[in-house]
Coordinates of C-alpha atoms in Angstrom, one line a residue:
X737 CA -52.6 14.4 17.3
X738 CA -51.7 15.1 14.2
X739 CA -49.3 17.9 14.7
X740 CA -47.4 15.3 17.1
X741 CA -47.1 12.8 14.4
X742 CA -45.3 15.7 12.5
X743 CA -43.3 16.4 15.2
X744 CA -42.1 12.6 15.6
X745 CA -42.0 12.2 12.1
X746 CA -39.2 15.5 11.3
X747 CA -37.6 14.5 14.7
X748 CA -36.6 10.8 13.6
X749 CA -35.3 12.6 9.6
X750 CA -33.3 15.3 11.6
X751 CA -31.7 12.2 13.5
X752 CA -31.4 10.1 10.5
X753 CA -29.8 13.3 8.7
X754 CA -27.1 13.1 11.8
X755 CA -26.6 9.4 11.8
X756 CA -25.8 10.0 8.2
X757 CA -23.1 12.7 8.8
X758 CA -21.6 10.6 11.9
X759 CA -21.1 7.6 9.8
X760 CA -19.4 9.3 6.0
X761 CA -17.5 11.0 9.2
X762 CA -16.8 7.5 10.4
X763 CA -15.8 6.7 6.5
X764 CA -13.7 9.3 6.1
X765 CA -11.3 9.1 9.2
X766 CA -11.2 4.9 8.5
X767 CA -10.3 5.7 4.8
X768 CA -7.3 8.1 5.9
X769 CA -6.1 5.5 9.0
X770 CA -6.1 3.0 6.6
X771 CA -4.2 4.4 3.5
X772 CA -1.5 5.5 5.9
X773 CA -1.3 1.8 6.9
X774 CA -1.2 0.9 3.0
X775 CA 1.9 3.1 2.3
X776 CA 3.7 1.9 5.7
X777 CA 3.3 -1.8 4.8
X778 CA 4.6 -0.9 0.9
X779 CA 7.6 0.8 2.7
X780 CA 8.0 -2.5 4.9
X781 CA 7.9 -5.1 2.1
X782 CA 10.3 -2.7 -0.1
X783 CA 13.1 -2.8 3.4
X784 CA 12.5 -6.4 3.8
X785 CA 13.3 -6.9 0.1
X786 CA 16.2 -4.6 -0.3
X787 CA 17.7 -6.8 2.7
X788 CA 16.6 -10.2 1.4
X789 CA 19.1 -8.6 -2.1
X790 CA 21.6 -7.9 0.5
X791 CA 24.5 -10.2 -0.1
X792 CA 25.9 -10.0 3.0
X793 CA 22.6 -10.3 4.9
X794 CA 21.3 -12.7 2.5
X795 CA 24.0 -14.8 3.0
X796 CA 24.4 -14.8 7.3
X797 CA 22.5 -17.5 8.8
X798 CA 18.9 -16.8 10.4
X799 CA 20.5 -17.6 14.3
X800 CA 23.5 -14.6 13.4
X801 CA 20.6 -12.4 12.6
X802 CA 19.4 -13.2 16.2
X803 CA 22.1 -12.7 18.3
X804 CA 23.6 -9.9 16.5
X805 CA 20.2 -7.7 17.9
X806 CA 20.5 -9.8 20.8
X807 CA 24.3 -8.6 21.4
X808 CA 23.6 -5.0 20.5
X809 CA 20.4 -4.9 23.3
X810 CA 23.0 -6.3 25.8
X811 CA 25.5 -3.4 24.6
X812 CA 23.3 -0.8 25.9
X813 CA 24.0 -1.5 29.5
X814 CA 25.8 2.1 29.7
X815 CA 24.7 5.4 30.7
X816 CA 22.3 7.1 30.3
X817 CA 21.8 10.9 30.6
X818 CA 19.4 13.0 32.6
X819 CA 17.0 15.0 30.9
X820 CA 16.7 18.0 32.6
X821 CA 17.3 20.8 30.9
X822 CA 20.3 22.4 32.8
X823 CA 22.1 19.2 32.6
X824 CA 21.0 18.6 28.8
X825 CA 24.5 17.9 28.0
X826 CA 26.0 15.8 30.7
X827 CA 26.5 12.9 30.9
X828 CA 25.0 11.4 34.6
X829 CA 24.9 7.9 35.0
X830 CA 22.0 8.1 38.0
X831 CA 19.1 10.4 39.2
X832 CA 21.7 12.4 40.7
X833 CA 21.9 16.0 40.5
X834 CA 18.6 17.8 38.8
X835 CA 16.6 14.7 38.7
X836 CA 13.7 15.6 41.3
X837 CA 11.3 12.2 40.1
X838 CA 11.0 8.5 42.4
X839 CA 13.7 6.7 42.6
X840 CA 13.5 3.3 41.3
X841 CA 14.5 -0.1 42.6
X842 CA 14.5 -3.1 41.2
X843 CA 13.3 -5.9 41.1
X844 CA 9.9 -3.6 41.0
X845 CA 6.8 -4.6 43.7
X846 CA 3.6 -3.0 43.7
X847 CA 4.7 -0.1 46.4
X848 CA 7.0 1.2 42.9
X849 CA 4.3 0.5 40.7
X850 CA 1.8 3.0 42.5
X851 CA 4.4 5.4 43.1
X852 CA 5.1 5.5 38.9
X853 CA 1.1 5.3 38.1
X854 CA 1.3 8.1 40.4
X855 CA 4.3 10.0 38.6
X856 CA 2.6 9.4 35.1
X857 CA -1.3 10.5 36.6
X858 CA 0.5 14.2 38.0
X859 CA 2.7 14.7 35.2
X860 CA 5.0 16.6 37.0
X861 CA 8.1 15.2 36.5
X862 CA 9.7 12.4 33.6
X863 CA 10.9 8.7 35.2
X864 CA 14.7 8.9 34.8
X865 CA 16.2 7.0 31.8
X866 CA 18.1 4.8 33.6
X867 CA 14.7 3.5 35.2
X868 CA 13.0 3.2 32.0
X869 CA 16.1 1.2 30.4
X870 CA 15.5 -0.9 33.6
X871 CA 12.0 -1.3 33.1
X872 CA 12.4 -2.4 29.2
X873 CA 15.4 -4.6 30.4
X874 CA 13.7 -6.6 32.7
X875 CA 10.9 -7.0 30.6
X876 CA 12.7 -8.1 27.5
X877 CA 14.2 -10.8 29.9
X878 CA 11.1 -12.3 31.0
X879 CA 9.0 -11.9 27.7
X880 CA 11.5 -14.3 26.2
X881 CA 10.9 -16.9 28.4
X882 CA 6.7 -16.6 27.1
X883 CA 5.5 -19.2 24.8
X884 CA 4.4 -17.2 21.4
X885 CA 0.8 -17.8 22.4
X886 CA -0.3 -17.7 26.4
X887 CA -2.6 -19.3 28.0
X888 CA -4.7 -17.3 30.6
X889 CA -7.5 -19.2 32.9
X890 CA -10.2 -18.7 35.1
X891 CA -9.8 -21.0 37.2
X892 CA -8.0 -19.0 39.9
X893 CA -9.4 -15.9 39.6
X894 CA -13.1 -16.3 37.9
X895 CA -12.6 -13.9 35.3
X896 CA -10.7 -12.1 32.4
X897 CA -10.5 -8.8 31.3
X898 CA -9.8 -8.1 27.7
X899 CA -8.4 -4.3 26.9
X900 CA -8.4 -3.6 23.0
X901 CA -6.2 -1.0 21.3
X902 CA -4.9 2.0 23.9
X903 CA -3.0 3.7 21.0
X904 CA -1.1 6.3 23.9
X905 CA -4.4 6.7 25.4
X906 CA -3.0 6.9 29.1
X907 CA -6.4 8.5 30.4
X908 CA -8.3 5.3 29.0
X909 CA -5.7 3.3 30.7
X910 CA -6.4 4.8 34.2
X911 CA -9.9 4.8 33.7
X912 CA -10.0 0.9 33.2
X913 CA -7.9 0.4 36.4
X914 CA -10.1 2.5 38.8
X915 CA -13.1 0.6 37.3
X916 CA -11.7 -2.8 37.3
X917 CA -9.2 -2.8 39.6
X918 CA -5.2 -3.3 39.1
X919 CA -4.2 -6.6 37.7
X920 CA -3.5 -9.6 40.0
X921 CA -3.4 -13.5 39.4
X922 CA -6.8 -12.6 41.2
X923 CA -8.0 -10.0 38.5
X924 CA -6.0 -11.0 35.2
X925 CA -5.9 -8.7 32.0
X926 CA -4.7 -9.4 28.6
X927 CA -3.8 -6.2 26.8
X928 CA -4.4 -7.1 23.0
X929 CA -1.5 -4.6 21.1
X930 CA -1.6 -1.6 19.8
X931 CA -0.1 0.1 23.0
X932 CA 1.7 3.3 21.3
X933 CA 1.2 5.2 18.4
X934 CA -1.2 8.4 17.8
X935 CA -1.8 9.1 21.7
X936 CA 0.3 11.8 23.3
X937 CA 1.1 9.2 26.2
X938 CA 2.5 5.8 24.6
X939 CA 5.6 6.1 26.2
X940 CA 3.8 5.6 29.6
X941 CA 1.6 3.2 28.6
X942 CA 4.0 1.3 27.2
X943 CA 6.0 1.3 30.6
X944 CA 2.8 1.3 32.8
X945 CA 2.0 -2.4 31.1
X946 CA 5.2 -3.6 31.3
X947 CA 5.3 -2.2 35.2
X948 CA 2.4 -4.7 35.6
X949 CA 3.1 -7.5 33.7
X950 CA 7.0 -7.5 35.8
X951 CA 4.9 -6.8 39.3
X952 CA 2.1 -9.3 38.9
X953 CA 3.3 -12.6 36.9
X954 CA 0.3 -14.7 35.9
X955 CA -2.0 -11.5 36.3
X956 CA -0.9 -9.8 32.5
X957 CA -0.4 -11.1 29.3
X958 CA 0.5 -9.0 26.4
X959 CA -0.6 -9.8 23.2
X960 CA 1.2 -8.2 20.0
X961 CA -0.1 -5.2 17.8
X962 CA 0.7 -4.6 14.2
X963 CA 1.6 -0.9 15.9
X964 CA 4.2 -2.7 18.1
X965 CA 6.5 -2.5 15.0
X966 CA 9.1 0.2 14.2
X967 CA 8.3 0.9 11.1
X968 CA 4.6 2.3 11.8
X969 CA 6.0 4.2 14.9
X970 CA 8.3 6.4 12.5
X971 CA 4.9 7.1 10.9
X972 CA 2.1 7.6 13.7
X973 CA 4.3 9.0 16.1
X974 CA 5.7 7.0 19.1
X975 CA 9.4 7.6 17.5
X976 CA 9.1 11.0 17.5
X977 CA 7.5 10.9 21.2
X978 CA 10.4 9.1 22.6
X979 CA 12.8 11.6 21.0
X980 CA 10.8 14.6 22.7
X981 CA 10.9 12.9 26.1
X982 CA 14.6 11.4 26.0
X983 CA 16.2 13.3 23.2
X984 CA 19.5 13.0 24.7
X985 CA 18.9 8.6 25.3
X986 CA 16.2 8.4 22.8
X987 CA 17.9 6.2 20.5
X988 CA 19.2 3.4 23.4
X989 CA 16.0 3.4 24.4
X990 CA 14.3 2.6 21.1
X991 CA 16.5 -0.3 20.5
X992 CA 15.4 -1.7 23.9
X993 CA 12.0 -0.9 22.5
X994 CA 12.8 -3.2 19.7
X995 CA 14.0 -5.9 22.0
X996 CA 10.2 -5.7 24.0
X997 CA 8.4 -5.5 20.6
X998 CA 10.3 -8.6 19.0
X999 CA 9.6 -11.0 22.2
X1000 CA 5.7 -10.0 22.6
X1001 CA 3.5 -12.9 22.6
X1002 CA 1.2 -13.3 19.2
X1003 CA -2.0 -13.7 21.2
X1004 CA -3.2 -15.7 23.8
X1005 CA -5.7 -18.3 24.5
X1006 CA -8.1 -18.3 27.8
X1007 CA -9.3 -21.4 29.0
X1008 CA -8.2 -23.4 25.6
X1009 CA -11.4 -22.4 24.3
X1010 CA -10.8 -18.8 23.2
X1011 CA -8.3 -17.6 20.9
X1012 CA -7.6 -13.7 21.7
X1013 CA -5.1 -12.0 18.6
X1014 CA -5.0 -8.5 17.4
X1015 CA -6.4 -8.6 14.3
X1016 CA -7.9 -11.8 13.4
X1017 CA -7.1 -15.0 10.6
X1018 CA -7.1 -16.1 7.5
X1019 CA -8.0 -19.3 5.8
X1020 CA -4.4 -20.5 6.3
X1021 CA -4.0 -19.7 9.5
X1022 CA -2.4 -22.3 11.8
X1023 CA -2.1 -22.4 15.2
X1024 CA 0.6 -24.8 15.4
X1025 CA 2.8 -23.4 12.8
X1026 CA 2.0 -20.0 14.9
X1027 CA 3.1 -21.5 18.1
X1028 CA 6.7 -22.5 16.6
X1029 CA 7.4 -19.0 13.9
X1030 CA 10.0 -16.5 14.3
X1031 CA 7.2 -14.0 16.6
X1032 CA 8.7 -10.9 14.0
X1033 CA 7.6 -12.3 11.0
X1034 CA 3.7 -12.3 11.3
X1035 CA 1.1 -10.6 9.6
X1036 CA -2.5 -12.4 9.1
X1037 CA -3.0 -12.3 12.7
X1038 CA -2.1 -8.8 13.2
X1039 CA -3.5 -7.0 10.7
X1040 CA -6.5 -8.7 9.5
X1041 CA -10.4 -7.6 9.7
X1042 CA -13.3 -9.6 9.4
X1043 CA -15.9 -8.9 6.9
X1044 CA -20.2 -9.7 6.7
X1045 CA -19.6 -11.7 3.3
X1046 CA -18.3 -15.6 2.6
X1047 CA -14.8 -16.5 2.0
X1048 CA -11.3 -14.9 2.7
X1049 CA -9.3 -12.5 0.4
X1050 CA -6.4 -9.8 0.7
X1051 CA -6.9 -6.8 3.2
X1052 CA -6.7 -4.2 -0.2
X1053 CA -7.6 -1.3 2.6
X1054 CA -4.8 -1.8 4.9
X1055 CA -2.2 -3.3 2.6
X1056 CA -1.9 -6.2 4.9
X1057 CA -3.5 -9.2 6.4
X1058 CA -6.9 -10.5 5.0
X1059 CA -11.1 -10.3 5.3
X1060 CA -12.2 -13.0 6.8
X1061 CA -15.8 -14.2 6.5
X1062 CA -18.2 -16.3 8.9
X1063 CA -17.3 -19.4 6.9
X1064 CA -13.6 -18.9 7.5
X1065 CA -14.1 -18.1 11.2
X1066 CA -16.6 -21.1 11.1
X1067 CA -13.8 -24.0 10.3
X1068 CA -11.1 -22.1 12.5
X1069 CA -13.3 -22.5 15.3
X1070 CA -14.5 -26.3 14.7
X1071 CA -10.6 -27.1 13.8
X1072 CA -9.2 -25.8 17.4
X1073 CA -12.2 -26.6 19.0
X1074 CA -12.8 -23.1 20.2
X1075 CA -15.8 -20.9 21.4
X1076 CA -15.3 -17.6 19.9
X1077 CA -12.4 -15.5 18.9
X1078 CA -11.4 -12.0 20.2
X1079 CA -9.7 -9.5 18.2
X1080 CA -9.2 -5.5 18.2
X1081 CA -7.4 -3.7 15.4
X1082 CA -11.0 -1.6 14.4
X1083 CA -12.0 0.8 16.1
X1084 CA -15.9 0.8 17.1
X1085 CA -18.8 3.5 18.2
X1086 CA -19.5 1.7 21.1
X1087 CA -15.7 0.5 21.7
X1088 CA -17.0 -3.0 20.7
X1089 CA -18.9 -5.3 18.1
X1090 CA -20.1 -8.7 17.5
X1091 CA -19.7 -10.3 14.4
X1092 CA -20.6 -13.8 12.5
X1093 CA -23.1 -14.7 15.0
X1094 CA -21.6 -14.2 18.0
X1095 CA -17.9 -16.1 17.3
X1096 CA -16.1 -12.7 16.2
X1097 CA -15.7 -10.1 19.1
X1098 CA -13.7 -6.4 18.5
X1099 CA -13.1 -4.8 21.4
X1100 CA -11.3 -1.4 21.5
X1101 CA -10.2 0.5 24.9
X1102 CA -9.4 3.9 23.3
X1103 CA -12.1 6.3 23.5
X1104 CA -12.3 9.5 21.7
X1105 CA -9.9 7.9 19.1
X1106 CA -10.6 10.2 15.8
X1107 CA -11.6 13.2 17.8
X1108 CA -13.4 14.1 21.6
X1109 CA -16.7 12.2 21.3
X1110 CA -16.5 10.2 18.0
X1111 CA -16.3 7.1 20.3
X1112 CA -16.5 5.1 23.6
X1113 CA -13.7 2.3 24.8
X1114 CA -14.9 -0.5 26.2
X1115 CA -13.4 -3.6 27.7
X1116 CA -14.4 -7.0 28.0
X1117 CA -14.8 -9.4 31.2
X1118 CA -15.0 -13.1 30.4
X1119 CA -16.9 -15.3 33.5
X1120 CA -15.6 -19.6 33.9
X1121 CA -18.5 -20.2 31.3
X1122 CA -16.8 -17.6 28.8
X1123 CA -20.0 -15.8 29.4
X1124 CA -19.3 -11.6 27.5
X1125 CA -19.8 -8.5 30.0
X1126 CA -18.9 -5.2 28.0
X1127 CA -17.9 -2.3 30.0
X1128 CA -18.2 1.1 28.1
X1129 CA -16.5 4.1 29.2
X1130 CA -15.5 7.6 28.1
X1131 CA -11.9 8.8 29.2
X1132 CA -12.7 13.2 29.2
X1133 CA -16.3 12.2 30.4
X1134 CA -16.5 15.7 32.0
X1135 CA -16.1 16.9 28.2
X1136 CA -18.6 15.2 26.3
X1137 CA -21.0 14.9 28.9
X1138 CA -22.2 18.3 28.2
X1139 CA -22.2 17.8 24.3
X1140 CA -25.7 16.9 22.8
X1141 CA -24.9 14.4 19.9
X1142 CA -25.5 16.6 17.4
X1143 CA -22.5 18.9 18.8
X1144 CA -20.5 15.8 18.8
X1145 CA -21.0 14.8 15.4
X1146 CA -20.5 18.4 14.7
X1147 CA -17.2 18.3 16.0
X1148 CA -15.9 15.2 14.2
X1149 CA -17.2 16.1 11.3
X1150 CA -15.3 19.1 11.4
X1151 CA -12.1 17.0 12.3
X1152 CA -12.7 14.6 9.5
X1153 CA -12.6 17.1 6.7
X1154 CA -9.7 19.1 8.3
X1155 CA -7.7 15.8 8.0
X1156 CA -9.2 15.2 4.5
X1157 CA -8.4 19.0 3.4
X1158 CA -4.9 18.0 4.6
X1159 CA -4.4 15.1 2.2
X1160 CA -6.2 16.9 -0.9
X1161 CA -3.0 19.7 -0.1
X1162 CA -0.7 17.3 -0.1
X1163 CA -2.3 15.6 -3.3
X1164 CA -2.9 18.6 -5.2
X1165 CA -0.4 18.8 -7.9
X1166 CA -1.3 14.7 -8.5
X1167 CA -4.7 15.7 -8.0
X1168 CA -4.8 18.4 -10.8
X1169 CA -2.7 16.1 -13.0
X1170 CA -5.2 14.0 -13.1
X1171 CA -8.1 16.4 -13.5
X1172 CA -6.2 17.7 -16.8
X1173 CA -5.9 14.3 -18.2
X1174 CA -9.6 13.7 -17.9
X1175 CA -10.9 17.2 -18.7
X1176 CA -7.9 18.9 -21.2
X1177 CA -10.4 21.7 -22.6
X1178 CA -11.1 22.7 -19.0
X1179 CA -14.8 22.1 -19.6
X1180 CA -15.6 21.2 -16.0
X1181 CA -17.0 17.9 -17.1

């Protein structure tokens, strides 16, 4: 007996010594993610200054602003080249010639759909650029017509399914459509930002969503991320994607990026008693001010986080947005008259949490997100009651299911403090700066 009680008793330390590891792991990759945010949203505020200073920009009128990025989308109906690599520098203005992908027609049903989740699953060959133009074209087109908020229902179908962040995740992607099904005014989904950026694939997730949202009206809705911005692509990697994939039409297709990530919808609401947003609110956020703003010019909602403690103060992590407390999310709620809100923006262990007694909801569909193992996705199915169902999945299942949990905690561990070894080198001559200044006898103290 008592040899067992030993037993039990160094089993639950050696996994208390691993939960330990997994979350300073968990620290450290948050603490990197989010001082690369910090520095992007600096460099933002310092580009939106120095063109606020601009005379001539200063002085054009808000609607000129408009239509000059209007006019210059609308320019781009010209050619565009194919990529293969023995016609890298001609200029073709089909899939003529080397092209040996689907031909595209448009407008797209669900026969082209499956036959482009089909060309992004085998990876065999790259959708022509012509067909992407087309794809963000059409898109663009119908987006603006969208109110900046939606409004999704269950009365038709009987449910909702909410995806959090994807982040290029094109795996993840596939894995919630064989489990759930494609989307349909039967089965509807609302995809809540954060589409591109990190992921190897953003470029066809981006398109895959738009595919849908184009083949199945009333079945997607697209909420904005505070990564469908330009600004954080040069950083975490979605520019420098395109330009591998297209680098003969990468830059005509990132301005019709632009176009799709200016007309996104801020968030949506299901059943008018739900708000869904990417990151969450403040204590001056309003939904009637949000349903009449300039959708390009808003941050609370995209980038903030909620937080265990009263009251609502600047986001110091991220550089953007605000921590909200239950209070705040209390008087939101009882002003709009809603349930509970839904946000993404984090991301979570179990690809989901449940915060301020049940009213804040994170949900986040990428899994393996810092490294293979260091998380699930999960998404979320809402009933006509608004009754939660959390679906957890794993995209390389086949990879981690032969892991013990120590061996994946060892393995983002590892990743964690390779990242962190990466930003002490590029800190080091800061780093030793400020070492002298606090030890200049070299004492080691």
């Amino acid at each position: 007996m008592k040899a067992a009680i030993l037993i039990q008793r160094w089993y639950r330390r050696f996994l208390a010594r691993i939960e330990i590891r997994r979350r300073y792991t968990w620290t450290i990759f948050q603490s990197i993610e989010y001082a690369g945010e910090q520095d992007q949203v600096r460099l933002y505020n310092f580009f939106n200054a120095l063109l606020t200073h601009i005379p001539e920009t200063a002085g054009r009128p808000l609607d000129s602003q408009n239509t000059s990025r209007s006019s210059s989308a609308e320019a781009l109906n010209m050619k565009f080249s194919d990529e293969s690599d023995d016609l890298a520098d001609e200029g073709i203005t089909g899939p003529e010639r080397g092209y040996q992908g689907p031909d595209i027609k448009f407008p797209l049903d669900k026969k082209e759909l499956e036959v482009i989740i089909d060309l992004f699953r085998k990876k065999k060959n790259r959708l022509h650029a012509k067909y992407v133009a087309g794809i963000l074209r059409e898109a663009t087109s119908k987006l603006k017509r969208l109110p900046n908020l939606n409004q999704a229902s269950t009365a038709i179908s009987k449910q909702v399914t909410i995806c959090g962040d994807l982040h290029g995740k094109l795996d993840d992607l596939l894995v919630v459509f064989h489990k759930n099904g494609l989307p349909s005014p039967e089965n509807p989904y609302v995809f809540n930002g954060d589409f591109v950026d990190r992921g190897k694939k953003g470029l066809e997730v981006l398109l895959l969503l738009l595919c849908t949202f184009l083949v199945f009206p009333g079945g997607v809705f697209l909420n904005r991320g505070n990564h469908e911005d330009t600004v954080m692509n040069a950083r975490y990697g979605f520019i420098r994607e395109v330009h591998q994939k297209y680098k003969h039409n990468a830059e005509r297709l990132l301005k019709l990026i632009d176009e799709v990530y200016r007309w996104l919808p801020l968030g949506t609401i299901v059943n008018n008693r739900v708000l869904v947003v990417h990151g969450g609110i403040s204590d001056s956020t309003d939904l009637d001010l949000i349903r009449s703003l300039d959708r390009g010019k808003v941050f609370d909602i995209l980038w903030s986080d909620p937080q265990h403690t009263e009251g609502c103060r600047p986001n110091s992590l991220r550089g953007a947005g605000t921590y909200f407390g239950p209070d705040v999310t209390s008087k939101f709620l009882q002003r709009y008259k809603l349930q509970y809100l839904v946000r993404s923006h984090e991301c979570k262990p179990d690809g989901h949490e449940i915060m301020h007694g049940g009213k804040v909801i994170t949900i986040f569909s990428a899994s393996n997100y810092y490294e293979i193992g260091s998380n699930k996705g999960a998404y979320l199915k809402l009933d006509p009651q608004l009754d939660t169902h959390f679906v957890m999945y794993t995209a390389a299942a086949s990879k981690t299911r032969k892991l013990t949990f120590r061996q994946r905690v060892g393995l983002v561990e590892s990743s964690a403090l390779r990242e962190l070894a990466a930003k002490l080198r590029e800190r080091r001559i800061e780093l030793e700066r400020e070492f002298k200044s606090r030890d200049p006898e070299n004492k080691g103290k």
